[in-house]
XYZ file of C-alpha atoms in Angstrom:
141
model
C 129.990 65.192 143.764
C 128.632 68.487 142.507
C 130.548 71.619 141.564
C 129.403 73.122 144.890
C 130.937 70.134 146.679
C 134.165 70.726 144.747
C 134.118 74.394 145.818
C 133.769 73.322 149.452
C 136.574 70.752 149.116
C 138.861 73.365 147.561
C 137.962 75.887 150.292
C 138.872 73.400 153.029
C 142.213 72.704 151.340
C 142.970 76.436 150.993
C 142.031 77.075 154.640
C 144.416 74.325 155.761
C 147.301 76.107 153.994
C 146.817 79.562 155.486
C 146.963 81.359 158.811
C 144.395 83.926 157.711
C 140.991 83.974 159.385
C 138.772 81.551 157.481
C 136.341 84.316 156.553
C 139.153 85.927 154.505
C 139.731 82.853 152.361
C 137.671 83.204 149.164
C 135.528 80.365 147.812
C 136.331 79.210 144.302
C 133.198 79.027 142.185
C 133.279 76.386 139.473
C 131.198 76.223 136.325
C 130.876 73.840 133.400
C 129.306 76.440 131.105
C 132.613 77.213 129.346
C 135.575 75.087 128.297
C 137.866 77.105 130.559
C 135.545 76.708 133.553
C 135.118 72.964 133.086
C 138.859 72.448 132.518
C 139.690 74.340 135.730
C 137.171 72.292 137.714
C 138.512 68.994 136.371
C 142.169 69.834 137.046
C 141.417 71.066 140.577
C 139.282 67.997 141.346
C 141.963 65.558 140.213
C 144.683 67.341 142.197
C 142.490 67.655 145.318
C 141.715 63.934 145.260
C 145.343 62.819 145.067
C 145.792 62.511 141.314
C 148.105 64.271 138.920
C 146.724 66.639 136.291
C 148.218 69.199 133.948
C 146.408 71.495 131.602
C 148.066 71.300 128.203
C 148.588 74.500 126.248
C 149.273 73.735 122.596
C 148.947 77.279 121.329
C 152.035 78.727 119.688
C 153.498 82.086 120.623
C 154.993 85.102 118.908
C 158.758 85.411 119.413
C 160.664 88.334 117.980
C 157.699 89.163 115.757
C 157.469 85.645 114.289
C 154.920 82.918 114.994
C 156.436 79.883 116.709
C 154.528 76.604 116.830
C 153.960 74.816 120.099
C 156.203 71.881 120.950
C 153.204 69.621 121.667
C 151.640 67.279 119.134
C 148.650 68.445 117.180
C 145.491 66.966 118.706
C 146.900 66.495 122.221
C 144.176 66.354 124.890
C 143.393 69.434 127.002
C 144.312 67.653 130.242
C 146.826 64.884 130.844
C 146.194 63.127 134.135
C 147.125 60.147 136.248
C 144.506 58.531 138.477
C 145.843 56.709 141.523
C 144.439 53.184 141.796
C 145.321 50.511 144.337
C 146.157 47.146 142.792
C 147.230 44.303 145.028
C 148.078 46.661 147.879
C 150.256 48.797 145.596
C 149.346 52.259 144.353
C 149.703 52.755 140.600
C 148.893 55.690 138.353
C 146.633 55.105 135.375
C 146.993 57.489 132.425
C 143.879 59.485 131.566
C 143.724 61.990 128.704
C 140.782 64.387 128.941
C 139.447 66.431 126.025
C 137.012 69.195 126.974
C 134.219 69.880 124.495
C 131.439 72.378 125.190
C 128.309 72.888 123.103
C 128.692 71.978 119.438
C 132.487 71.616 119.646
C 133.635 68.262 118.207
C 136.892 66.290 118.047
C 139.219 66.954 115.144
C 140.776 64.087 113.180
C 144.082 64.748 114.985
C 142.328 64.465 118.355
C 140.737 61.163 117.294
C 144.202 59.837 116.403
C 145.547 60.807 119.834
C 142.522 59.155 121.482
C 143.234 55.904 119.609
C 146.928 56.002 120.627
C 146.112 56.612 124.298
C 143.633 53.731 124.382
C 145.959 51.405 122.428
C 148.730 52.088 124.965
C 146.470 51.090 127.870
C 145.361 54.552 128.949
C 141.887 56.018 129.231
C 140.401 58.869 127.219
C 137.481 61.002 128.375
C 135.634 63.555 126.277
C 134.245 65.865 128.967
C 131.124 67.803 127.962
C 129.692 68.515 131.428
C 130.897 68.181 135.000
C 128.473 65.348 135.831
C 129.385 63.375 132.713
C 133.134 63.767 133.418
C 132.721 62.795 137.088
C 130.764 59.643 136.201
C 133.335 58.529 133.614
C 136.258 59.286 135.952
C 134.698 57.096 138.636
C 134.279 54.178 136.206
C 138.068 53.975 135.816
């Protein structure tokens, strides 16, 4: 599946949810040139194909003029997902943590610790650098 295929899949899903003329429904254009673009594509793909995915925001915020840390653990993956897999006629969800890295961006030590914990607990961990690379690894699960 290419990013153009994902755009078409998303467009079909949006058209099914509206009563507007189809020509009024905008196409979503996906890109893997930025971390934000690749993250959006991955989350939309997982949701459109029946999985669960949430983008994790671990940035703190300013409250009443003071910096407040995020409630998430340092090093948490960018996307926490569940891939539906049929086992013995029963549908189960397999945990997949996805870290998006573009260009020269590399995992921190905290991210490596989270990766080890996810794998040790039976989950999968993907470091997504491009759409094609993510899609291939997702399909191996």
